[in-house]
Coordinates of C-alpha atoms and ligand atoms in Angstrom, one line a residue:
X7 CA 0.0 0.0 0.0
X8 CA 1.3 3.5 -0.9
X9 CA 0.9 6.2 1.8
X10 CA 0.9 9.9 1.4
X11 CA 4.2 11.5 2.3
X12 CA 3.1 14.6 4.1
X13 CA 6.5 16.1 4.5
X14 CA 10.1 15.5 3.5
X15 CA 13.0 15.7 5.9
X16 CA 16.6 15.8 4.9
X17 CA 18.1 16.3 8.4
X18 CA 18.8 13.9 11.2
X19 CA 16.0 12.8 13.5
X20 CA 16.7 11.8 17.1
X21 CA 13.9 10.1 19.0
X22 CA 14.5 10.3 22.7
X23 CA 12.8 7.6 24.7
X24 CA 11.5 4.3 23.3
X25 CA 8.6 3.3 25.5
X26 CA 5.0 2.6 24.5
X27 CA 4.8 5.8 22.5
X28 CA 8.3 5.7 20.9
X29 CA 7.6 2.2 19.6
X30 CA 4.2 3.1 18.4
X31 CA 5.3 6.2 16.5
X32 CA 8.1 4.7 14.5
X33 CA 6.0 3.0 11.8
X34 CA 3.9 6.1 11.3
X35 CA 7.0 8.4 10.9
X36 CA 8.3 6.2 8.1
X37 CA 4.9 6.0 6.5
X38 CA 4.2 9.7 6.3
X39 CA 7.5 11.5 6.5
X40 CA 10.1 11.1 3.8
X41 CA 13.1 10.3 5.9
X42 CA 15.4 7.3 5.6
X43 CA 16.2 5.0 8.6
X44 CA 20.0 5.9 8.4
X45 CA 19.0 9.4 9.4
X46 CA 17.1 8.4 12.4
X47 CA 18.6 7.6 15.8
X48 CA 16.9 6.4 19.0
X49 CA 18.4 7.3 22.4
X50 CA 16.8 5.7 25.4
X51 CA 17.6 4.7 29.0
X52 CA 18.0 1.0 28.3
X53 CA 18.4 -1.4 25.4
X54 CA 15.4 -2.2 23.1
X55 CA 14.3 -5.7 23.9
X56 CA 11.3 -5.5 21.6
X57 CA 13.4 -5.7 18.4
X58 CA 11.2 -2.8 16.9
X59 CA 14.2 -0.4 16.3
X60 CA 16.0 -3.2 14.5
X61 CA 12.9 -4.1 12.5
X62 CA 12.9 -0.6 11.1
X63 CA 16.7 -0.5 10.6
X64 CA 17.2 2.3 13.1
X65 CA 20.3 2.8 15.1
X66 CA 19.8 2.6 18.9
X67 CA 21.8 4.1 21.7
X68 CA 21.1 2.9 25.3
X69 CA 22.0 6.0 27.3
X70 CA 20.1 7.6 30.1
X71 CA 20.3 11.4 29.9
X72 CA 20.7 13.5 33.0
X73 CA 21.4 17.2 33.8
X74 CA 25.2 16.6 33.6
X75 CA 25.4 14.6 30.3
X76 CA 22.5 15.6 28.1
X77 CA 24.3 18.3 26.1
X78 CA 27.3 16.1 25.4
X79 CA 25.3 13.1 24.4
X80 CA 22.9 15.1 22.1
X81 CA 25.7 17.2 20.6
X82 CA 27.1 14.1 19.0
X83 CA 23.8 13.5 17.1
X84 CA 22.2 16.9 16.5
X85 CA 23.1 20.1 14.8
X86 CA 21.4 22.9 12.8
X87 CA 18.5 21.7 10.7
X88 CA 18.0 18.4 12.7
X89 CA 14.9 17.4 14.7
X90 CA 14.6 16.1 18.3
X91 CA 11.4 14.2 19.1
X92 CA 11.2 13.9 22.9
X93 CA 9.2 10.8 24.1
X94 CA 11.0 10.2 27.3
X95 CA 10.1 10.7 30.9
X96 CA 12.4 12.3 33.5
X97 CA 14.3 14.5 31.1
X98 CA 13.6 18.2 31.3
X99 CA 11.6 19.4 28.3
X100 CA 12.7 23.0 28.9
X101 CA 16.4 22.0 29.0
X102 CA 16.0 20.1 25.7
X103 CA 14.1 23.0 24.2
X104 CA 16.9 25.5 25.2
X105 CA 19.5 23.1 23.8
X106 CA 17.7 22.8 20.5
X107 CA 17.1 26.6 20.3
X108 CA 20.8 27.4 20.6
X109 CA 21.7 24.9 17.9
X110 CA 18.9 25.6 15.4
X111 CA 17.3 22.2 15.9
X112 CA 13.5 21.6 15.6
X113 CA 11.8 20.1 18.6
X114 CA 8.5 18.3 19.6
X115 CA 7.4 16.8 22.9
X116 CA 4.1 15.4 24.2
X117 CA 4.2 17.0 27.7
X118 CA 6.4 19.3 29.7
X119 CA 8.6 17.1 31.9
X120 CA 10.9 18.4 34.6
X121 CA 14.1 16.7 35.7
X122 CA 13.3 13.9 38.3
X123 CA 12.3 14.9 41.8
X124 CA 10.3 18.1 41.2
X125 CA 6.9 16.4 41.5
X126 CA 8.0 14.2 44.3
X127 CA 9.6 16.6 46.7
X128 CA 7.3 17.6 49.5
X129 CA 9.5 20.7 50.2
X130 CA 8.6 22.1 46.8
X131 CA 5.6 24.4 47.1
X132 CA 2.4 22.9 45.7
X133 CA 2.2 25.7 43.0
X134 CA 5.6 24.8 41.7
X135 CA 4.6 21.1 41.4
X136 CA 1.9 21.9 38.9
X137 CA 1.7 21.9 35.1
X138 CA 0.8 25.5 35.3
X139 CA 4.3 26.3 36.7
X140 CA 6.0 24.1 34.1
X141 CA 4.0 25.9 31.3
X142 CA 4.8 29.3 32.7
X143 CA 8.5 28.5 32.6
X144 CA 8.1 27.6 28.9
X145 CA 6.1 30.8 28.2
X146 CA 8.8 32.8 29.9
X147 CA 11.4 31.2 27.6
X148 CA 9.4 31.9 24.5
X149 CA 8.9 35.6 25.3
X150 CA 11.5 36.6 22.6
X151 CA 11.2 33.5 20.5
X152 CA 8.2 33.9 18.2
X153 CA 10.4 33.0 15.2
X154 CA 13.3 30.7 14.9
X155 CA 13.5 26.9 15.0
X156 CA 10.1 25.5 15.6
X157 CA 9.5 23.8 19.0
X158 CA 6.1 22.2 19.5
X159 CA 5.4 21.6 23.1
X160 CA 2.8 19.1 24.4
X161 CA 1.6 17.7 21.1
X162 CA 0.2 14.1 21.5
X163 CA -3.5 13.2 21.9
X164 CA -4.2 15.1 25.1
X165 CA -2.4 17.4 25.4
X166 CA -2.3 17.8 21.6
X167 CA -5.3 16.7 19.5
X168 CA -7.6 17.8 22.3
X169 CA -6.9 21.5 21.3
X170 CA -7.8 20.7 17.6
X171 CA -11.0 18.9 18.7
X172 CA -12.1 21.9 20.7
X173 CA -11.7 24.1 17.6
X174 CA -13.6 21.6 15.4
X175 CA -16.3 21.4 18.0
X176 CA -16.7 25.2 18.2
X177 CA -16.8 25.3 14.5
X178 CA -19.5 22.6 14.4
X179 CA -21.6 24.3 17.1
X180 CA -21.4 27.7 15.4
X181 CA -22.4 26.3 12.0
X182 CA -25.2 24.3 13.6
X183 CA -26.5 27.4 15.4
X184 CA -26.5 29.3 12.1
X185 CA -24.1 31.9 13.5
X186 CA -22.6 34.2 11.0
X187 CA -18.9 34.1 11.6
X188 CA -15.6 34.5 9.8
X189 CA -13.3 31.5 10.0
X190 CA -11.3 32.3 13.2
X191 CA -7.7 33.3 12.3
X192 CA -6.1 33.6 15.8
X193 CA -6.8 32.4 19.3
X194 CA -8.6 35.7 20.2
X195 CA -11.1 34.9 17.4
X196 CA -11.7 31.4 18.8
X197 CA -12.2 32.9 22.3
X198 CA -14.8 35.3 20.9
X199 CA -16.6 32.5 19.2
X200 CA -16.6 30.3 22.3
X201 CA -18.0 33.3 24.2
X202 CA -20.7 33.8 21.6
X203 CA -21.7 30.2 21.8
X204 CA -21.9 30.5 25.6
X205 CA -19.5 27.6 26.3
X206 CA -19.1 27.5 30.0
X207 CA -17.3 24.2 30.6
X208 CA -15.0 22.0 28.6
X209 CA -14.0 18.5 29.7
X210 CA -11.4 16.4 28.0
X211 CA -13.7 13.4 28.5
X212 CA -12.0 10.0 28.0
X213 CA -13.2 6.5 28.7
X214 CA -10.7 3.7 28.1
X215 CA -12.3 0.3 28.1
X216 CA -9.3 -1.8 27.0
X217 CA -8.8 -5.1 28.8
X218 CA -5.9 -7.5 28.6
X219 CA -5.8 -11.3 28.8
X220 CA -3.9 -11.1 32.1
X221 CA -5.7 -9.0 34.6
X222 CA -4.0 -6.8 37.2
X223 CA -2.2 -8.6 39.9
X224 CA -1.7 -7.4 43.5
X225 CA 1.3 -5.1 43.7
X226 CA 1.2 -4.2 40.0
X227 CA 0.3 -0.9 38.3
X228 CA -1.3 -1.6 34.9
X229 CA -2.0 1.1 32.2
X230 CA -2.4 1.6 28.5
X231 CA 0.5 4.1 28.3
X232 CA 3.4 5.2 30.5
X233 CA 3.0 4.0 34.1
X234 CA 5.8 6.3 35.2
X235 CA 4.1 9.2 33.4
X236 CA 0.7 8.5 34.8
X237 CA 2.0 8.1 38.3
X238 CA 3.8 11.4 38.1
X239 CA 0.8 13.4 36.8
X240 CA -1.6 11.5 39.1
X241 CA 0.3 12.6 42.1
X242 CA 0.7 16.2 41.0
X243 CA -1.9 18.6 42.5
X244 CA -5.2 18.5 40.6
X245 CA -5.5 21.4 38.2
X246 CA -8.2 23.1 36.2
X247 CA -8.7 26.1 33.9
X248 CA -11.0 28.3 36.0
X249 CA -14.0 29.8 34.2
X250 CA -15.4 33.3 34.7
X251 CA -18.9 31.9 35.3
X252 CA -17.9 30.0 38.5
X253 CA -19.7 31.2 41.6
X254 CA -18.4 28.7 44.2
X255 CA -14.7 28.6 45.2
X256 CA -13.7 25.0 45.5
X257 CA -12.6 23.7 48.9
X258 CA -8.8 23.4 49.0
X259 CA -8.3 25.5 45.8
X260 CA -5.7 28.2 45.3
X261 CA -4.5 30.6 42.6
X262 CA -0.9 30.8 41.7
X263 CA -0.4 34.5 42.0
X264 CA 1.8 34.7 39.0
X265 CA 1.6 34.1 35.2
X266 CA -1.5 34.0 33.0
X267 CA -3.9 33.2 35.9
X268 CA -6.1 31.0 33.7
X269 CA -6.0 28.0 36.1
X270 CA -6.2 27.1 39.7
X271 CA -5.0 24.0 41.7
X272 CA -6.3 21.9 44.5
X273 CA -4.4 20.8 47.6
X274 CA -4.9 17.2 46.7
X275 CA -3.6 14.8 44.0
X276 CA -5.6 14.3 40.8
X277 CA -5.5 10.6 41.5
X278 CA -7.8 11.3 44.5
X279 CA -10.1 13.9 42.8
X280 CA -13.1 12.7 40.9
X281 CA -15.5 14.5 38.7
X282 CA -18.7 13.6 36.9
X283 CA -18.5 13.6 33.1
X284 CA -20.0 12.0 30.0
X285 CA -19.0 10.3 26.7
X286 CA -21.5 9.1 24.1
X287 CA -20.8 5.4 24.4
X288 CA -20.1 5.2 28.1
X289 CA -22.8 7.7 29.2
X290 CA -22.2 9.3 32.5
X291 CA -19.2 8.2 34.6
X292 CA -16.8 9.3 37.3
X293 CA -13.4 10.4 35.9
X294 CA -10.2 11.5 37.6
X295 CA -9.4 15.2 37.5
X296 CA -5.7 14.6 36.6
X297 CA -3.7 17.7 35.8
X298 CA -2.9 18.1 32.1
X299 CA -1.3 20.8 30.0
X300 CA -4.4 21.2 27.8
X301 CA -6.6 22.2 30.8
X302 CA -4.5 25.3 31.2
X303 CA -3.5 26.1 27.6
X304 CA -7.1 25.8 26.2
X305 CA -8.5 27.9 29.1
X306 CA -5.8 30.5 28.5
X307 CA -6.3 30.6 24.7
X308 CA -10.1 30.9 25.1
X309 CA -9.9 33.8 27.5
X310 CA -11.5 37.1 26.4
X311 CA -10.0 40.2 28.1
X312 CA -11.3 43.7 28.3
X313 CA -9.1 46.4 29.7
X314 CA -6.8 43.7 30.9
X315 CA -9.5 41.9 32.9
X316 CA -10.7 38.4 32.0
X317 CA -14.4 38.7 31.1
X318 CA -14.8 35.3 29.6
X319 CA -13.1 32.0 30.1
X320 CA -14.6 28.4 30.2
X321 CA -13.7 26.0 33.0
X322 CA -11.5 23.4 31.4
X323 CA -10.3 20.1 32.8
X324 CA -9.6 16.4 32.3
X325 CA -12.1 13.8 33.3
X326 CA -10.1 10.6 32.8
X327 CA -11.5 7.1 33.2
X328 CA -8.5 5.0 32.4
X329 CA -8.8 1.3 31.6
X330 CA -10.4 -0.7 34.5
X331 CA -7.1 -2.3 35.6
X332 CA -5.6 1.2 35.9
X333 CA -8.5 2.3 38.1
X334 CA -7.8 -0.8 40.3
X335 CA -4.1 0.2 40.3
X336 CA -5.0 3.7 41.5
X337 CA -7.2 2.3 44.2
X338 CA -4.4 0.1 45.4
X339 CA -1.9 2.9 45.2
X340 CA -4.1 5.2 47.3
X341 CA -4.6 2.5 49.9
X342 CA -0.9 2.2 50.3
X343 CA -0.7 6.0 50.8
X344 CA 0.7 6.6 47.3
X345 CA 3.6 4.2 47.7
X346 CA 4.3 2.9 44.2
X347 CA 3.7 -0.7 43.3
X348 CA 6.7 -2.9 42.8
X349 CA 5.7 -3.9 39.3
X350 CA 4.4 -1.9 36.3
X351 CA 2.9 -3.2 33.1
X352 CA 2.0 -1.3 30.0
X353 CA -0.6 -3.1 27.9
X354 CA -0.1 -3.6 24.2
X355 CA -0.1 -7.0 22.5
X356 CA -2.1 -8.6 25.2
X357 CA -5.1 -6.4 24.9
X358 CA -8.0 -8.6 23.9
X359 CA -10.9 -6.1 23.6
X360 CA -11.9 -2.5 24.3
X361 CA -11.8 1.0 22.9
X362 CA -10.5 4.4 23.8
X363 CA -13.2 7.0 23.6
X364 CA -11.3 10.3 23.7
X365 CA -12.8 13.6 23.0
X366 CA -13.8 17.1 24.3
X367 CA -17.2 17.8 25.9
X368 CA -18.4 21.4 25.4
X369 CA -21.2 22.4 27.8
X370 CA -23.4 25.3 28.7
X371 CA -24.5 26.2 25.2
X372 CA -28.1 26.0 24.0
X373 CA -27.8 22.4 22.9
X374 CA -26.6 21.4 26.4
X375 CA -23.6 19.2 25.8
X376 CA -21.5 18.4 22.6
X377 CA -18.8 15.7 22.6
X378 CA -16.4 15.7 19.7
X379 CA -13.6 13.1 19.4
X380 CA -12.2 9.8 18.5
X381 CA -13.4 6.3 19.2
X382 CA -10.9 3.7 18.3
X383 CA -10.7 0.0 19.2
X384 CA -7.4 -1.8 19.7
X385 CA -8.5 -4.2 17.0
X386 CA -8.8 -1.3 14.6
X387 CA -5.6 0.3 15.8
X388 CA -3.6 -3.0 15.1
X389 CA -5.1 -3.3 11.7
X390 CA -4.0 0.3 10.9
X391 CA -0.5 0.4 12.4
X392 CA 1.6 -2.4 14.0
X393 CA 2.9 -2.1 17.6
X394 CA -0.2 0.0 18.7
X395 CA -3.2 0.0 20.9
X396 CA -6.1 2.4 20.6
X397 CA -4.5 4.7 23.1
X398 CA -1.0 4.8 21.6
X399 CA -2.4 5.3 18.1
X400 CA -4.4 8.3 19.1
X401 CA -1.3 9.8 20.7
X402 CA 1.1 9.1 17.8
X403 CA -1.5 10.3 15.2
X404 CA -1.2 13.7 17.1
X405 CA 2.6 13.5 17.2
X406 CA 3.0 12.9 13.5
X407 CA 0.4 15.6 12.8
X408 CA 2.5 18.0 14.9
X409 CA 5.8 16.9 13.3
X410 CA 4.4 17.4 9.8
X411 CA 3.2 20.9 10.8
X412 CA 6.6 21.7 12.3
X413 CA 8.4 20.5 9.1
X414 CA 6.2 22.7 7.0
X415 CA 6.6 25.6 9.4
X416 CA 10.2 25.2 10.5
X417 CA 10.7 28.8 11.7
X418 CA 7.7 29.3 14.0
X419 CA 9.5 29.5 17.4
X420 CA 7.9 27.9 20.4
X421 CA 4.3 26.9 19.9
X422 CA 1.5 25.0 21.8
X423 CA -1.1 22.7 20.2
X424 CA -3.6 25.6 20.4
X425 CA -1.3 27.7 18.1
X426 CA -1.3 25.1 15.3
X427 CA -3.7 25.0 12.3
X428 CA -6.1 22.4 13.5
X429 CA -7.2 21.4 10.0
X430 CA -3.6 20.7 9.0
X431 CA -3.0 18.5 12.1
X432 CA -6.3 16.6 11.7
X433 CA -5.7 16.0 8.0
X434 CA -2.6 13.9 9.0
X435 CA -4.2 12.3 12.2
X436 CA -7.7 11.6 10.9
X437 CA -7.0 8.2 9.2
X438 CA -5.8 6.9 12.6
X439 CA -8.6 8.0 14.8
X440 CA -11.3 5.5 14.0
X441 CA -14.6 7.1 14.1
X442 CA -14.2 10.9 14.5
X443 CA -17.6 12.0 15.6
X444 CA -19.6 14.8 17.1
X445 CA -22.6 13.9 19.4
X446 CA -25.1 16.1 21.1
X447 CA -26.9 15.3 24.3
X448 CA -28.9 16.9 27.0
X449 CA -26.6 15.5 29.8
X450 CA -25.8 17.7 32.7
X451 CA -24.0 16.8 35.9
X452 CA -27.3 17.1 37.8
X453 CA -29.1 14.6 35.6
X454 CA -30.3 11.5 37.4
X455 CA -29.1 12.4 40.9
X456 CA -31.0 10.6 43.6
X457 CA -32.6 12.1 46.7
X458 CA -31.1 9.3 48.9
X459 CA -28.5 11.6 50.4
X460 CA -28.3 15.4 50.7
X461 CA -25.7 16.9 48.3
X462 CA -24.1 20.3 48.1
X463 CA -25.2 21.4 44.7
X464 CA -26.2 24.5 42.9
X465 CA -29.5 23.4 41.4
X466 CA -30.0 26.7 39.6
X467 CA -26.9 26.4 37.5
X468 CA -25.8 23.0 36.3
X469 CA -22.5 24.2 34.9
X470 CA -20.9 25.1 38.2
X471 CA -17.8 23.1 39.0
X472 CA -19.4 22.3 42.4
X473 CA -21.9 20.1 40.5
X474 CA -19.3 18.1 38.7
X475 CA -17.0 17.4 41.6
X476 CA -17.6 14.2 43.4
X477 CA -17.6 14.9 47.1
Ligands
NAD1120 P1 7.2 4.9 28.8 O1 7.3 5.0 30.2 O2 6.6 3.7 28.1 O3 8.6 5.2 28.1 C1 9.5 6.2 28.6 C2 10.8 6.1 27.9 O4 11.7 7.1 28.4 C3 11.4 4.7 28.1 O5 11.9 4.2 26.9 C4 12.6 5.0 29.0 O6 13.7 4.1 28.8 C5 12.9 6.4 28.6 N1 13.7 7.2 29.6 C6 13.4 7.3 30.9 N2 14.3 8.0 31.6 C7 15.2 8.4 30.6 C8 16.4 9.2 30.7 N3 16.8 9.7 31.8 N4 17.1 9.3 29.5 C9 16.6 8.8 28.3 N5 15.5 8.0 28.3 C10 14.8 7.8 29.4 O7 6.4 6.2 28.3 P2 5.4 6.4 27.0 O8 4.1 5.8 27.3 O9 6.2 6.0 25.8 O10 5.3 8.0 27.0 C11 6.3 8.8 26.6 C12 6.0 10.3 27.0 O11 4.8 10.6 26.3 C13 5.7 10.5 28.5 O12 6.3 11.7 28.9 C14 4.2 10.5 28.5 O13 3.8 11.3 29.6 C15 3.9 11.2 27.2 N6 2.6 10.9 26.7 C16 1.8 11.9 26.2 C17 0.6 11.7 25.7 C18 -0.2 12.8 25.1 O14 -1.3 12.5 24.6 N7 0.2 14.0 25.1 C19 0.0 10.4 25.8 C20 0.8 9.4 26.3 C21 2.1 9.6 26.7

């Protein structure tokens, strides 16, 4: 089968990290980017036992990077015009970005990682352990870097495609409502459109139903993507973009007191904070309010300011129902006071059934709720691209969409998913997202509540965060 080459690349490509996402992305890179295996190098903590690097004829260097050695190691493999794709954990994204900037190397990552220790040190103030703080550090770095080698930060599925889904959903709702509007050309235009549509709340609403042949064992953390990555973000303070319509200040919440002020954080981990949400196939569910970059960047990009004051912003957050064995893993983890399990397992070839239903749920407008996103089964994912599950394929579709955008826009400076042309990204990603659908529903977080127990709710306004949060 012949595949469209979306971009051609004559430089060298270094893939840093070769875990579940690194392995999943390799086939898609060669399928859609015109680059030969001799120009690709993988650098990762430990040797590749899967044989996948060898299968694609790509050179592999087993070398952990740390604060002392990363420049020396990378200097041997990257110079002006090359590309660094960061798919590792525990290596500072900002350090890599700065390294690439100085050398004229393009860059893409899927989240903003710090060096090890920052999330886990109780001596670090809560605000500094958030994604808000990590993003603010990147925004400070980019102050004078609006041109120059392109660095795309946080471009996977979520963060990443979620920002493109939000724009597509806004576009659909505006068209459906018969609104007269020009195609938004910048984030201020998208914010004005969101305000016009009266979007009050946006969830990144995900229900992963994948199940493997071997179920979770005691003392084991099971997930469909990085266990290390999920543990880190799950134990960060819970965070959400904070909407201008909110009337009830959440218990244990705080503002940061610096930066864009689009988000707040709670004094508890996301792995212990649950919210009500909805996806079309699952219906209503309880998800974890895990911190994610897109909760902050989408809220920030959709803020309307008048005389410097925020007059419109939706509440934005993740409502993640991971696969059932990951929920059991979180439950066990919490019971052991967050002491990590001895064993970790990332599901891939042993998944027998299930889908990842991943989209954005826009609420508060006249239609009630509108979910737009991807539903993809592992079965479909395997037929589309080897070495994948539903989860990994959604992520790598976003990565390759972002890489193609970067290669076509190589001098755009530091950009977030919200800054990219969502049509261009979705054009590349769409064939790998299964059913990409928009579904309307009258769901609200108050629907179907029973009177068995008294609850602290705001019955007059369903779109208050108070009504979503599970007490
Ligand atoms: P993984 O845990 O399976 O793999 C991580 C890789 O990093 C491993 O190959 C490991 O050897 C390597 N590594 C760890 N420490 C290193 C070091 N010091 N130097 C060099 N390599 C090192 O993770 P994954 O599931 O492949 O995820 C990769 C990244 O993508 C993570 O940061 C994760 O949070 C992120 N992610 C983003 C999305 C998204 O949609 N945006 C989705 C899934 C994963």
